[in-house]
Structure formats: structure tokens, C-alpha cells
C-alpha positions as CSV (number, residue, x, y, z in Angstrom):
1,X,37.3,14.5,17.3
2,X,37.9,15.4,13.4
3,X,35.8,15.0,10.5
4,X,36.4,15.9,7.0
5,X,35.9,15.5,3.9
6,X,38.0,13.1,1.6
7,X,35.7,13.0,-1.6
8,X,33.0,14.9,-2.6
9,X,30.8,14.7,-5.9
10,X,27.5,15.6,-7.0
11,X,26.0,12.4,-5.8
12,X,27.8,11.3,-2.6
13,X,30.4,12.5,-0.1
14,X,32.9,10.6,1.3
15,X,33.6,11.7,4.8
16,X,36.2,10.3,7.7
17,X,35.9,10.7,11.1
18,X,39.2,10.9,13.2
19,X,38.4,9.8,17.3
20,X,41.0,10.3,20.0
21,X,41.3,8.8,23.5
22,X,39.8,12.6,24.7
23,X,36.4,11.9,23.0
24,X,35.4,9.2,24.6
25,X,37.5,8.7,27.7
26,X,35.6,10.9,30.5
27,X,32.2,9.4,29.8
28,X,33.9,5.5,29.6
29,X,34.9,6.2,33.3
30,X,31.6,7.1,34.1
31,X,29.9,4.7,32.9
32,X,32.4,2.1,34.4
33,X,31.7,3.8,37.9
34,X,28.7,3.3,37.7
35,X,29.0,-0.2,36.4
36,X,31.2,-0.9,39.5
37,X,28.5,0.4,41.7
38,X,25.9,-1.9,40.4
39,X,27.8,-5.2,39.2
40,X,27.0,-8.3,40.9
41,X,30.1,-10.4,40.7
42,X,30.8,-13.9,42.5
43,X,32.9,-13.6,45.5
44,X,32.3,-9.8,46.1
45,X,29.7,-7.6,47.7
46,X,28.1,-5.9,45.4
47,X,29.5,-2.7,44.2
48,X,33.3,-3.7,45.8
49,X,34.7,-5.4,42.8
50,X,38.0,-4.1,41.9
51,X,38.0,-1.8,39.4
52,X,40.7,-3.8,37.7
53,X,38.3,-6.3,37.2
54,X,35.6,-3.9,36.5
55,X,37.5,-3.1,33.1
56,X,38.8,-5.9,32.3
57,X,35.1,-7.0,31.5
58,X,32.8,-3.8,30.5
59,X,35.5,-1.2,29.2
60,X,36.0,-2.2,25.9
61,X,32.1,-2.6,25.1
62,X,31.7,0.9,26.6
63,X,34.3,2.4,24.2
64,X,32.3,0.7,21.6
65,X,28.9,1.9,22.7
66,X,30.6,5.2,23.3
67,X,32.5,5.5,19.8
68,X,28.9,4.4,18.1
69,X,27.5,7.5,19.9
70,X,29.6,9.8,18.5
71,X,30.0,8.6,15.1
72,X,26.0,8.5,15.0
73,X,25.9,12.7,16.4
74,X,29.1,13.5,14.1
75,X,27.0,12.7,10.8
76,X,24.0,13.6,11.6
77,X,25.9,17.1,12.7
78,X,27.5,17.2,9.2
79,X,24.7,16.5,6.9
80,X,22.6,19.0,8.9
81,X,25.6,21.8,9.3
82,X,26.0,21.3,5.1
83,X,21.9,21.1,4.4
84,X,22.5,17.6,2.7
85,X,19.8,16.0,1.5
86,X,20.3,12.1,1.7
87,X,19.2,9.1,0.1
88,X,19.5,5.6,2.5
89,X,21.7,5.8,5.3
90,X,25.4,6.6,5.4
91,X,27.7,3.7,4.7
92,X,31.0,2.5,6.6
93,X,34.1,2.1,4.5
94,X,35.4,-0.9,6.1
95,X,39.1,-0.6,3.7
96,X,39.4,2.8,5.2
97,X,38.5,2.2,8.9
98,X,41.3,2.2,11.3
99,X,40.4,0.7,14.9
100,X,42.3,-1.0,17.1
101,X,40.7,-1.2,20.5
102,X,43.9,-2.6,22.3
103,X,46.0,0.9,21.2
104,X,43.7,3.6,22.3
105,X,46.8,5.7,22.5
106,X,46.7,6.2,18.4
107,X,43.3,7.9,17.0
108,X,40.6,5.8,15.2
109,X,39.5,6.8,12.1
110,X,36.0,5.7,10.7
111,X,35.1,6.2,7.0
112,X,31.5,6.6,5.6
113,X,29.7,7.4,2.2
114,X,26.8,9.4,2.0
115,X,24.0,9.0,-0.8
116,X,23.0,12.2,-2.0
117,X,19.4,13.2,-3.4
118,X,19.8,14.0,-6.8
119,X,18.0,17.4,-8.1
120,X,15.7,17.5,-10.6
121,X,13.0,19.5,-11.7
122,X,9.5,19.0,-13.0
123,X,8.6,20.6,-16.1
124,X,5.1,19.3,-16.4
125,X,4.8,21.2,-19.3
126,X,7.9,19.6,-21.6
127,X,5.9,16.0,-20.2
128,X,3.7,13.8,-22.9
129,X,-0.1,14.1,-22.7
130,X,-1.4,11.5,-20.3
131,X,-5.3,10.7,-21.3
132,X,-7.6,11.2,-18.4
133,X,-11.5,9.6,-18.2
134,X,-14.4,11.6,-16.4
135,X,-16.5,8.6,-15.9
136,X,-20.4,9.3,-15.9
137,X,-23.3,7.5,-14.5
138,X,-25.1,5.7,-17.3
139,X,-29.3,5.9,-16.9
140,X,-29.2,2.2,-16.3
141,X,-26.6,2.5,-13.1
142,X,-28.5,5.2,-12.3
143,X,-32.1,3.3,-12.4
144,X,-30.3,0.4,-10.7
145,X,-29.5,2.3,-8.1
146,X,-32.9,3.4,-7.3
147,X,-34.3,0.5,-7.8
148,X,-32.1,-1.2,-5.0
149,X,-33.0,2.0,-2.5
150,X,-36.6,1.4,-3.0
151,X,-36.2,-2.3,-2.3
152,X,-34.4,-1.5,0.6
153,X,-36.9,0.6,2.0
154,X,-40.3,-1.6,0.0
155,X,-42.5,-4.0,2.2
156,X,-41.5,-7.8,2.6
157,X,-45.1,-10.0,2.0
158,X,-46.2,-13.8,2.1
159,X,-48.2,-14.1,-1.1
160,X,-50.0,-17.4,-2.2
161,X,-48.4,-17.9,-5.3
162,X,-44.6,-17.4,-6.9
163,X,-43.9,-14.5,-9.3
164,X,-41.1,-13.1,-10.3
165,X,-38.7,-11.2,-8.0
166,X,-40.0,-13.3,-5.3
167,X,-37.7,-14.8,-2.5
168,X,-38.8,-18.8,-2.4
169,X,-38.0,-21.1,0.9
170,X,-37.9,-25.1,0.3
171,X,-38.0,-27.8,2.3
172,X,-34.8,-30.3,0.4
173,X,-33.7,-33.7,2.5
174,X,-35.2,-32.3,5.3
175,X,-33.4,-28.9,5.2
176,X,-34.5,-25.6,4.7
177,X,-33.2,-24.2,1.4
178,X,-33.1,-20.9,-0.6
179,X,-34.2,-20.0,-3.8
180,X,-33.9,-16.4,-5.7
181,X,-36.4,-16.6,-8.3
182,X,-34.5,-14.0,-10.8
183,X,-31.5,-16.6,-10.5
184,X,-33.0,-19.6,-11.6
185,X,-32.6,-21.2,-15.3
186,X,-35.2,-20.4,-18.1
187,X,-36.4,-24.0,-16.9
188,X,-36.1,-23.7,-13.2
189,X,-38.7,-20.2,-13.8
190,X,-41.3,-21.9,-15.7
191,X,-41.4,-24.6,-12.7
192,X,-41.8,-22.2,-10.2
193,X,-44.0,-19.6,-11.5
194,X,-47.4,-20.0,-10.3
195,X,-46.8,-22.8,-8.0
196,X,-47.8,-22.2,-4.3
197,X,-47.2,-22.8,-0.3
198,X,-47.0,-26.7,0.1
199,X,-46.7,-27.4,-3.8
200,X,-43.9,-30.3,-4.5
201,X,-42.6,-30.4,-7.4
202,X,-40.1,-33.3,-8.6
203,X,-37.0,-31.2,-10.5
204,X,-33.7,-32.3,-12.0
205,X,-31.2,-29.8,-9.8
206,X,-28.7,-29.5,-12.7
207,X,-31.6,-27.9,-14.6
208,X,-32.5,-25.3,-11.8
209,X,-29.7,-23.3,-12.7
210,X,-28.0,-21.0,-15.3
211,X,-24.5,-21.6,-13.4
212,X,-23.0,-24.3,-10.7
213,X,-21.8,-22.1,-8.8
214,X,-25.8,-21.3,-8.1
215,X,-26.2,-24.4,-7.9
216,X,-23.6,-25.6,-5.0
217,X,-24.3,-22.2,-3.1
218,X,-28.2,-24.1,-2.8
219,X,-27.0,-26.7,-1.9
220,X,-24.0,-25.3,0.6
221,X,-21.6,-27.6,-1.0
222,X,-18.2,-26.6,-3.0
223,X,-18.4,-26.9,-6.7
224,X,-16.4,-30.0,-6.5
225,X,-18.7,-32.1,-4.6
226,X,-21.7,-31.5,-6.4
227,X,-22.9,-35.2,-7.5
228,X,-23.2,-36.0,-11.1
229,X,-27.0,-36.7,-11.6
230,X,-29.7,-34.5,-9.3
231,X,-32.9,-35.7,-11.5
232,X,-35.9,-36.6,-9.7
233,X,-35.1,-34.4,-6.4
234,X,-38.2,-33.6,-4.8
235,X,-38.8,-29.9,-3.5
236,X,-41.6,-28.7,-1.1
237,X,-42.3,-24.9,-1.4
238,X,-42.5,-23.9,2.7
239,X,-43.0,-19.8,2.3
240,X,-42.6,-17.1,-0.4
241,X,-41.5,-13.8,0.6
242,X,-41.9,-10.5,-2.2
243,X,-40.7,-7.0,-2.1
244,X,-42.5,-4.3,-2.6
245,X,-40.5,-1.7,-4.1
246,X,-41.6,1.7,-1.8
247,X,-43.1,4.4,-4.1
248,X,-41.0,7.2,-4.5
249,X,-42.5,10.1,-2.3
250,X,-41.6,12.1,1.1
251,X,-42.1,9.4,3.1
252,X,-39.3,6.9,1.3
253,X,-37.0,10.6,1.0
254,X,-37.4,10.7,5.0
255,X,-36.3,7.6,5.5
256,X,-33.6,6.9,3.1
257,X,-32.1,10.4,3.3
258,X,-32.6,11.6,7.2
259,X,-29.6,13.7,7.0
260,X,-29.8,15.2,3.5
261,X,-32.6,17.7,1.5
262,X,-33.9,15.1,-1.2
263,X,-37.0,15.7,-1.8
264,X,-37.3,15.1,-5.8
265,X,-36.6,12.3,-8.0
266,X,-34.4,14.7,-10.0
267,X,-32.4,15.3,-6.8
268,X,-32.7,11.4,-6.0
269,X,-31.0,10.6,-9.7
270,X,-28.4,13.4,-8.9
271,X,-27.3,11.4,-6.2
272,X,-27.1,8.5,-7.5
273,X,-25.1,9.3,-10.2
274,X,-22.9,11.1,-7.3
275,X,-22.2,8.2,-5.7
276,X,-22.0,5.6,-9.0
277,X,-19.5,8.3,-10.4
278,X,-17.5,8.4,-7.0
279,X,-17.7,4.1,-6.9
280,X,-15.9,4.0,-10.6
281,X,-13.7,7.0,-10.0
282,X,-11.8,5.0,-7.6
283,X,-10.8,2.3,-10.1
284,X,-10.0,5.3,-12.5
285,X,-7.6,7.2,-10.3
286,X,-5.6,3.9,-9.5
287,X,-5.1,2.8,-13.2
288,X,-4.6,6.7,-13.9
289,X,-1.8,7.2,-11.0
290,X,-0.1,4.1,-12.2
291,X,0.1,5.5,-15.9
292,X,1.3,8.8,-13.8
293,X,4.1,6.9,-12.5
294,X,5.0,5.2,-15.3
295,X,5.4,8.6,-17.6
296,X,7.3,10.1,-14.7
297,X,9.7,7.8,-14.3
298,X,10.2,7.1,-18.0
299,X,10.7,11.0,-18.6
300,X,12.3,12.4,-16.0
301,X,16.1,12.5,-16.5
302,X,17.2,11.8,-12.9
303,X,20.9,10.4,-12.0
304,X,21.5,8.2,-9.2
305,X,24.4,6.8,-7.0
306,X,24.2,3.5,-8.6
307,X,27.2,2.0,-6.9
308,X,26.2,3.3,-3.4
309,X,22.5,2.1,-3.8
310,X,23.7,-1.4,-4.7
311,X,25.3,-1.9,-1.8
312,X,22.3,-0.6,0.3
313,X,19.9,-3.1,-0.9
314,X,22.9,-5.5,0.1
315,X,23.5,-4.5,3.3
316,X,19.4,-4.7,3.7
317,X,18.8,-7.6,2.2
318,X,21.1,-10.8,3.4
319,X,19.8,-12.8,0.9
320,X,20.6,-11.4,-2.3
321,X,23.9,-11.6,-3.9
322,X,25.5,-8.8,-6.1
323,X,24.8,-10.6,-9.4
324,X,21.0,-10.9,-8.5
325,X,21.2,-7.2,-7.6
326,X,22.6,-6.2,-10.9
327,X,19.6,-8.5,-12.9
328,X,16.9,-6.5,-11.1
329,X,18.4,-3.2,-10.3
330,X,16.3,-1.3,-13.2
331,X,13.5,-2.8,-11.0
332,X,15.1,-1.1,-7.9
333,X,15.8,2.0,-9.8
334,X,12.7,3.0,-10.4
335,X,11.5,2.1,-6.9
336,X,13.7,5.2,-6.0
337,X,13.2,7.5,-8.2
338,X,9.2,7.3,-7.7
339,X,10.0,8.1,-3.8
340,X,12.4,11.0,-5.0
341,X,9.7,11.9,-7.6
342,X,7.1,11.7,-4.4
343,X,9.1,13.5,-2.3
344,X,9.8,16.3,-4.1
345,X,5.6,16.7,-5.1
346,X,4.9,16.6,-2.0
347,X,7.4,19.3,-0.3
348,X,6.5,21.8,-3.9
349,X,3.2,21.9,-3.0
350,X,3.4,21.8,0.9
351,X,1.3,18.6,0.7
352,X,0.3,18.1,4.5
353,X,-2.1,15.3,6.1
354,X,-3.2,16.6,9.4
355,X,-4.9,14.0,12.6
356,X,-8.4,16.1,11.8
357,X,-8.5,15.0,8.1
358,X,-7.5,11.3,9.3
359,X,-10.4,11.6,11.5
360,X,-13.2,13.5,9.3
361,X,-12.3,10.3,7.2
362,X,-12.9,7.9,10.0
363,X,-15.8,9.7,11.0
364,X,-17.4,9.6,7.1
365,X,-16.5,6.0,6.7
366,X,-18.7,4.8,9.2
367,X,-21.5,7.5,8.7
368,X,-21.8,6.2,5.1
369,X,-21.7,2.3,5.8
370,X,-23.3,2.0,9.1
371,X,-24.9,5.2,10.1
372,X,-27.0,6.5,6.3
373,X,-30.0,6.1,7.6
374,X,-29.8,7.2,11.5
375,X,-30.3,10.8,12.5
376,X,-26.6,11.6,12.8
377,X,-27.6,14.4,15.6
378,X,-29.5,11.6,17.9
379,X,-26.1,9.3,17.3
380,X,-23.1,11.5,17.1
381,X,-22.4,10.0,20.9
382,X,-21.7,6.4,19.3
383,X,-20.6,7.5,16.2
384,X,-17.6,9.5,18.4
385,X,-16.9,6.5,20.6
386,X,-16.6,4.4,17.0
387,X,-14.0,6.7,15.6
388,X,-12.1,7.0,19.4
389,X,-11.7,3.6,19.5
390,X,-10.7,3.3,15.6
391,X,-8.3,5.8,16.0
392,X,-6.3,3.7,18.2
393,X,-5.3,1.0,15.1
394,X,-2.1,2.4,14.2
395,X,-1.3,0.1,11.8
396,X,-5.0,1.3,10.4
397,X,-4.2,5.0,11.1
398,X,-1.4,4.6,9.0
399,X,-3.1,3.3,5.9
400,X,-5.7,6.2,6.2
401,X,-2.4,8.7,6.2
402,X,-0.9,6.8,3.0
403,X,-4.2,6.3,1.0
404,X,-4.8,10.5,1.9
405,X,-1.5,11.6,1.1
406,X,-1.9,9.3,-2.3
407,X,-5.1,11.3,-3.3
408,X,-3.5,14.6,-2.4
409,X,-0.5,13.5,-4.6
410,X,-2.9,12.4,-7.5
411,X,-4.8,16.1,-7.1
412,X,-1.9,17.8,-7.7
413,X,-0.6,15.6,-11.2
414,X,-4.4,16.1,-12.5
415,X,-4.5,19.4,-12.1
416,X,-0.4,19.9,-13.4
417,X,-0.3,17.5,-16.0
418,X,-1.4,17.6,-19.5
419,X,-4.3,15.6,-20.0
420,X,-6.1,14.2,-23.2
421,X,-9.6,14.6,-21.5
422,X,-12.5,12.4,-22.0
423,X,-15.6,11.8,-20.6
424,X,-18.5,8.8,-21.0
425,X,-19.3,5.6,-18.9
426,X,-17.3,3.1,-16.9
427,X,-17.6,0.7,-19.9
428,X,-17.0,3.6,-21.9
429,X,-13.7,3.9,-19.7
430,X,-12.6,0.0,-20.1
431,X,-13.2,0.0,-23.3
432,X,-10.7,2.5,-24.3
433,X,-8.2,1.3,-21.8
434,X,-7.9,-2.0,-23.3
435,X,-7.4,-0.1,-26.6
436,X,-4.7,1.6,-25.4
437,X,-3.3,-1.6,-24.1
438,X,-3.9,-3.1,-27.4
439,X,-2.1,-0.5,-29.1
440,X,1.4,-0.2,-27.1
441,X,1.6,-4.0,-27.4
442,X,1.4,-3.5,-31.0
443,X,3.8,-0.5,-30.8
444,X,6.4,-2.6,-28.9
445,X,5.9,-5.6,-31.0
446,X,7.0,-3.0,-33.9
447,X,9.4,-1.6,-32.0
448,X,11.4,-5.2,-31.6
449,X,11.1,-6.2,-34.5
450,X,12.6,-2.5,-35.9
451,X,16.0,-3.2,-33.7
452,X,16.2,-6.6,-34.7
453,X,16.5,-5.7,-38.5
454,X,19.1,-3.4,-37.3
455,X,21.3,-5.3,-35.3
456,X,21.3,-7.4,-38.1
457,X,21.9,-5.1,-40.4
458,X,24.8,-3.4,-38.0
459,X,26.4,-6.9,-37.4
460,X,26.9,-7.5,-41.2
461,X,28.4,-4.5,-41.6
462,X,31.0,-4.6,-39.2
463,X,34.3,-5.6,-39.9
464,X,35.6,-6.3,-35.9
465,X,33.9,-7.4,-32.8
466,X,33.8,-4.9,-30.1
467,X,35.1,-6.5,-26.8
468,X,33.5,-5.7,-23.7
469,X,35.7,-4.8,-20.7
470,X,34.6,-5.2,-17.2
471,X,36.3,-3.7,-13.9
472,X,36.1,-5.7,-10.9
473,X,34.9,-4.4,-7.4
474,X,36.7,-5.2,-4.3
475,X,34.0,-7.2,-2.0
476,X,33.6,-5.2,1.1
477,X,31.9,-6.2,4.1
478,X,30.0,-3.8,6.1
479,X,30.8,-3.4,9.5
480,X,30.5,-0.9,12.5
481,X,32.3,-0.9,15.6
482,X,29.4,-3.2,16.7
483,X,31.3,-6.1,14.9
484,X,34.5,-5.0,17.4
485,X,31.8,-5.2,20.3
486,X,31.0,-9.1,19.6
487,X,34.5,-9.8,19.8
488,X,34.6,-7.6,23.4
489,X,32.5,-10.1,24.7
490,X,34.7,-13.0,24.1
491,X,37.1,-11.3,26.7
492,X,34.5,-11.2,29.4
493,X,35.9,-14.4,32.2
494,X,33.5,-17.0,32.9
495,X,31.4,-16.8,36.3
């Protein structure tokens, strides 16, 4: 077995791979011993078939399994002997494939391209500023959040008569129904108010409600259905229910926070704005790591093998033709180069997502949605058995190892990256976003315009027309020696 190297550039490597009858032949008459011991052929005992036979129907598929085998070891050998870094897989050069199966006595030679990884390097330095947002909790998310704790942990009563804030049941076609008094129309309040247990009152439905969509959740309907005319709909109140927000002392600290030191209300507003800051940081970091992506790809000068990744995406997908391939290939490009971009963040700063982070963020999902208000000592038994049997999702493990390598990647652009800092709340943050927005579309609007008073300018001033030359590509079809086995099993004799 020979293997060297025809063509080599900065971007691929050619490589052909030259097999003799001595590379494959000893372990081909193994394996057809063995398939003579074990083949259960009509009119023979088993394992007394003639060997004639034997080969007639099994050799040539074992050369080919055989010759697969060693074309599979010989360039994975030379990419890892030479320290190449790839991009895809290795392609077969069918044009420059020689393989005929019925003349083992001359060598086959095998020919395969190999993508290269481009290098590159990040100068975060030389990159354009990228804005960057510290969201912070306004008072009213803040007193909204405390508010909903201390309903969460207030008293549920039965009073006489309808306030506001209260929870109202109604008897409507003899079905229970469900009223929230702060959701009702201007109208639908001042019919309410003040009325008590067993009170009818005769109501036009459309009325009742700011919104239909209120409206049709009342009366468990779709939007679609709701009849045109409601008036004269008679309602029976059937029970009130009001919450008692829970004063803010130890008692509501205890139960709300069992497993943390809040013992204030300015340790209480702390956390809160914690936890609002942490909610709108999430929808910061995706819009931020999508303008990321976006500046890195459109800054970083970073050639590709073109011609090799078009036919990649061919061979992957069946489907597509070249011509569609050639329309969207800037769309493909740029798919690469973020994984190239990726890659290399990630090896540069030894970015590494170990089975104890995947679990510590398992184990913090489920303490903070199902498990805030439990002593964590008295359930760290269930809690364990939860994240066990989680664990065992792959397809969910996997996400968790993507969405933490993601936020590890982010970490390291924030703190590398030179960032027009800001800071104020979420609205704050929308608000200049859709400025920004505003503002390229303008740009680009300008931009167009600007090259189409110049091409017009250019074409009035030139005297010839330049003609466009195009060189066509043979049409290869990719094949391994697998294509050769198909045909092998034509030659197999009927039972």
C-alpha cells in the first residue's frame, strides 16, 4: 500500500492511494474461511460447500469491505501523521480512481481531496465596537415582583361582597364560570363591584370585556365561535374568593426564602431585581450573540475551499442541484465560517463543559421551578432521584451541553470585544435596539441608492461592454468502492 501526495495547496490536498493484491489478500482468505465454515448453502452440509463456490459468491464483497478498511485507516493515518486540520470529510476523485475488481493482478489506485481549515486569527482589537446593554430592574418590575410573592404567600377569603382584586365564580347556562375582576371592562367593573353571593345580574357579554380573547377564554370557546349578540345573559354570583397580600415580615421571609438569608425588604428588592435582571438578560445575550456573529463573520477575512465545499453540500444533500448551490452558497459560507470562527474560540480559551456543570444545571433548574420553597436539606433525596433520572434524556443532555458551551462562548466575546456599554431598563434596551434597526435600514437604503448613481454613471462612460467568461466543471459523481460492492451482489447465483 502507497499513498502520496499529488496536489497540495493551502486549502486542500490531493492525495492517492495505490492498493496491491498483498494488502488485502491474507485477511480476504480469512474471512472467506470463515464464511465457508458458517454458510448455509442448499444441497450442502453446512460448512462443506466448496470453496470454489464459496468465492464465487462472498470474495469480491470482501475485497470491497476489505479495500474500504484500508482506505478509511490510510487517511485517517495521513491527516494525523501530517497534523491536518480538516473541514468535511475527505472526497473520492472518481476521474482519478482506478478499480477493476476482475484484475486484482494490477494495483488500484483511489484518489481523494481533503478540505483544509483555513487559519486565521482574531484581532479583537482591529474589530468595530459592538454596543452592549446592562439591563436594570426598573422600581415598577421590582414592586411587581413583590407584589406577586406576597400574593403567593397572602390568605385566600370568602367575603360578602365584590371588590377589586377579587376572584368571582358564576353560575352561566348552568356552568360554573370564572371571572378576574382586574380583567373585566370599565363597564363589566361597575356591574360587579359591590354586588354579592346569589346576586344575578342580567349583562350584555360583549360588554364584560376589554378584549375577545377574555371573552372566549370565559366562555371556553375559540374566538371564532363566539356568537354575535350576548345581551341579556343572565349571571348568578356563586362565591367570591380575595387575596390577602401577606405583610412583609419574618414570617413571609421564612416561608418564601427557606434556603436563603432575607430578612429585610432591602435584601427582598435586591433579589428581585436579581432575578428581573437575570429574566431580561437572557433576551439580551441572544440578540447580543447574534450581532456577535454577524460582526465576525462580516470582518474576519477568512478563505475557504469553495469548490470542495460545494460539492460536500452535494454529496449531503440529494436534493439540491449545483445551480441551487451556487444561489445560496453565501448563505452556506457563512454557516462555516461561524463553526471555524467557534472552533477556534473555543480551543484559544480551553473552553470545556464538564458532566458536573451539566448536572449543577440540572440540579438548579428544578430547585428554582419546583423546589424554592422546600428545605432543600429535607429534599435533596428527591431532588437527586429528579436530576438521575433527567440525566438519562440524551437528546436533553445534549441541549444543556450546547446552551452551556453557547454561554461560555458569549463570556469570552464580552469580555474580548470592544463594547459601547450602556446601561438602563429592558424598555430602555428595546428601545435603542429598534433605533439601531432603524438606522442601518436607513444606512443601506443610502448605501443602494449610492451604487446605483454609480453604475449609472460607470455605464455611460464606458465605451465597450465587458464580457463575462465562464469555465465549465466536469460533473463528477461520487462514489466509493461501495458502488463496486452493489454490483458484487449481482454475481451472487440464485438459491
Amino acid at each position: 500500500m502507497n499513498i502520496r501526495v499529488e496536489k497540495s495547496s493551502e486549502l486542500t490536498h490531493e492525495v492517492s492511494i495505490e492498493i496491491t493484491k498483498e494488502d488485502y489478500s491474507e485477511k480476504v482468505e480469512t474471512a472467506l474461511k470463515k464464511q465457508k465454515r458458517n454458510a448455509i448453502i442448499p444441497g450442502f452440509r453446512p460448512g462443506n460447500a466448496p470453496m470454489g463456490m464459496i468465492k464465487k459468491m462472498y470474495e469480491k464483497g470482501l475485497i470491497v469491505d476489505e479495500i474500504d478498511k484500508i482506505l478509511s485507516e490510510s487517511i485517517h493515518k495521513y491527516i494525523e501523521e501530517n497534523e491536518l486540520k480538516t473541514i468535511g470529510n475527505p472526497l473520492p476523485l472518481d476521474e482519478k480512481t482506478k478499480m477493476d475488481i476482475d484484475n486484482r493482478e494490477e494495483p488500484f489506485v483511489f484518489a481523494f481531496e481533503i478540505g483544509l481549515e483555513p487559519q486565521f486569527e482574531i484581532n479583537y482589537e482591529e474589530l468595530p465596537t459592538l454596543p452592549y446593554f446592562e439591563i436594570e430592574a426598573s422600581e415598577e418590575e421590582i414592586d411587581n415582583y413583590i407584589q406577586e410573592l406576597r400574593r403567593k404567600f397572602g390568605q385566600y377569603t370568602n367575603p360578602d361582597e365584590i371588590a377589586e382584586g377579587d376572584f368571582i365564580s358564576v353560575k352561566h347556562d348552568e356552568k360554573d364560570r370564572f371571572l378576574i375582576f382586574d380583567k373585566l371592562s370599565k363597564t363589566g367593573k361597575e356591574l360587579f363591584l359591590g354586588k354579592k353571593i346569589n346576586d344575578e345580574l342580567t349583562v350584555d357579554l360583549t360588554q364584560l370585556f376589554e378584549v375577545k380573547k377574555e371573552l372566549a377564554q370565559f366562555l371556553d370557546v375559540k374566538e371564532e365561535e363566539l356568537p354575535e349578540k350576548m345581551n341579556d345573559t343572565v349571571l348568578k354570583i356563586i362565591n367570591i374568593i380575595r387575596n390577602t397580600l401577606a405583610e412583609i415580615n419574618e414570617e413571609f421571609f421564612n416561608k418564601a426564602f427557606p434556603n436563603q438569608s432575607i430578612k429585610t425588604e432591602e435584601e427582598l428588592k435586591g433579589l428581585a431585581a436579581t432575578e428581573i435582571e437575570k429574566q431580561w438578560a437572557t433576551h439580551r445575550d441572544r440578540i447580543f450573540m447574534t450581532d456577535c456573529i454577524n460582526l465576525l463573520l462580516d470582518n474576519l477575512q477568512i478563505n475557504l475551499p469553495e469548490d470542495f465545499l460545494k460539492r460536500t453540500i452535494l454529496l449531503g444533500n440529494k436534493e439540491l442541484t449545483p445551480e441551487k448551490i451556487e444561489q445560496e452558497f453565501d448563505g452556506y459560507k457563512r454557516s462555516f465560517k461561524w463553526q471555524l470562527i467557534e472552533n477556534k474560540i473555543v480551543i484559544d480559551n480551553k473552553i470545556h463543559v464538564s458532566h458536573e456543570e451539566i448536572k449543577d444545571f440540572v440540579r438548579d433548574f428544578y430547585i428554582k421551578n419546583y423546589f424554592s420553597n422546600f428545605n432543600l436539606e429535607e429534599a435533596k433525596e428527591q431532588i437527586d432521584t429528579i436530576v438521575q433520572n433527567a440525566l438519562q434524556k440524551q437528546e436533553d443532555v445534549k441541549n444543556i451541553y450546547d446552551q452551556l458551551y453557547d454561554q461560555k462562548i458569549m463570556e469570552v466575546l464580552v469580555k474580548n470585544m470592544k463594547l459601547d456599554k450602556k446601561s438602563g431598563t429592558f424598555q430602555d434596551f428595546i428601545e435603542a435596539k429598534n433605533k439601531k434597526e432603524e438606522d442601518e435600514k436607513g444606512n443601506k437604503k443610502e448605501s443602494k441608492a449610492s451604487k446605483a448613481t454609480a453604475t449609472k454613471a460607470t455605464k455611460t462612460t464606458k465605451s465597450t461592454t465587458a464580457k463575462a467568461t465562464t469555465k465549465s466543471t466536469p460533473k463528477t459523481t461520487a462514489k466509493t468502492t461501495k458502488a463496486t460492492k452493489k454490483d458484487v451482489e449481482n454475481d451472487k447465483p440464485e438459491n
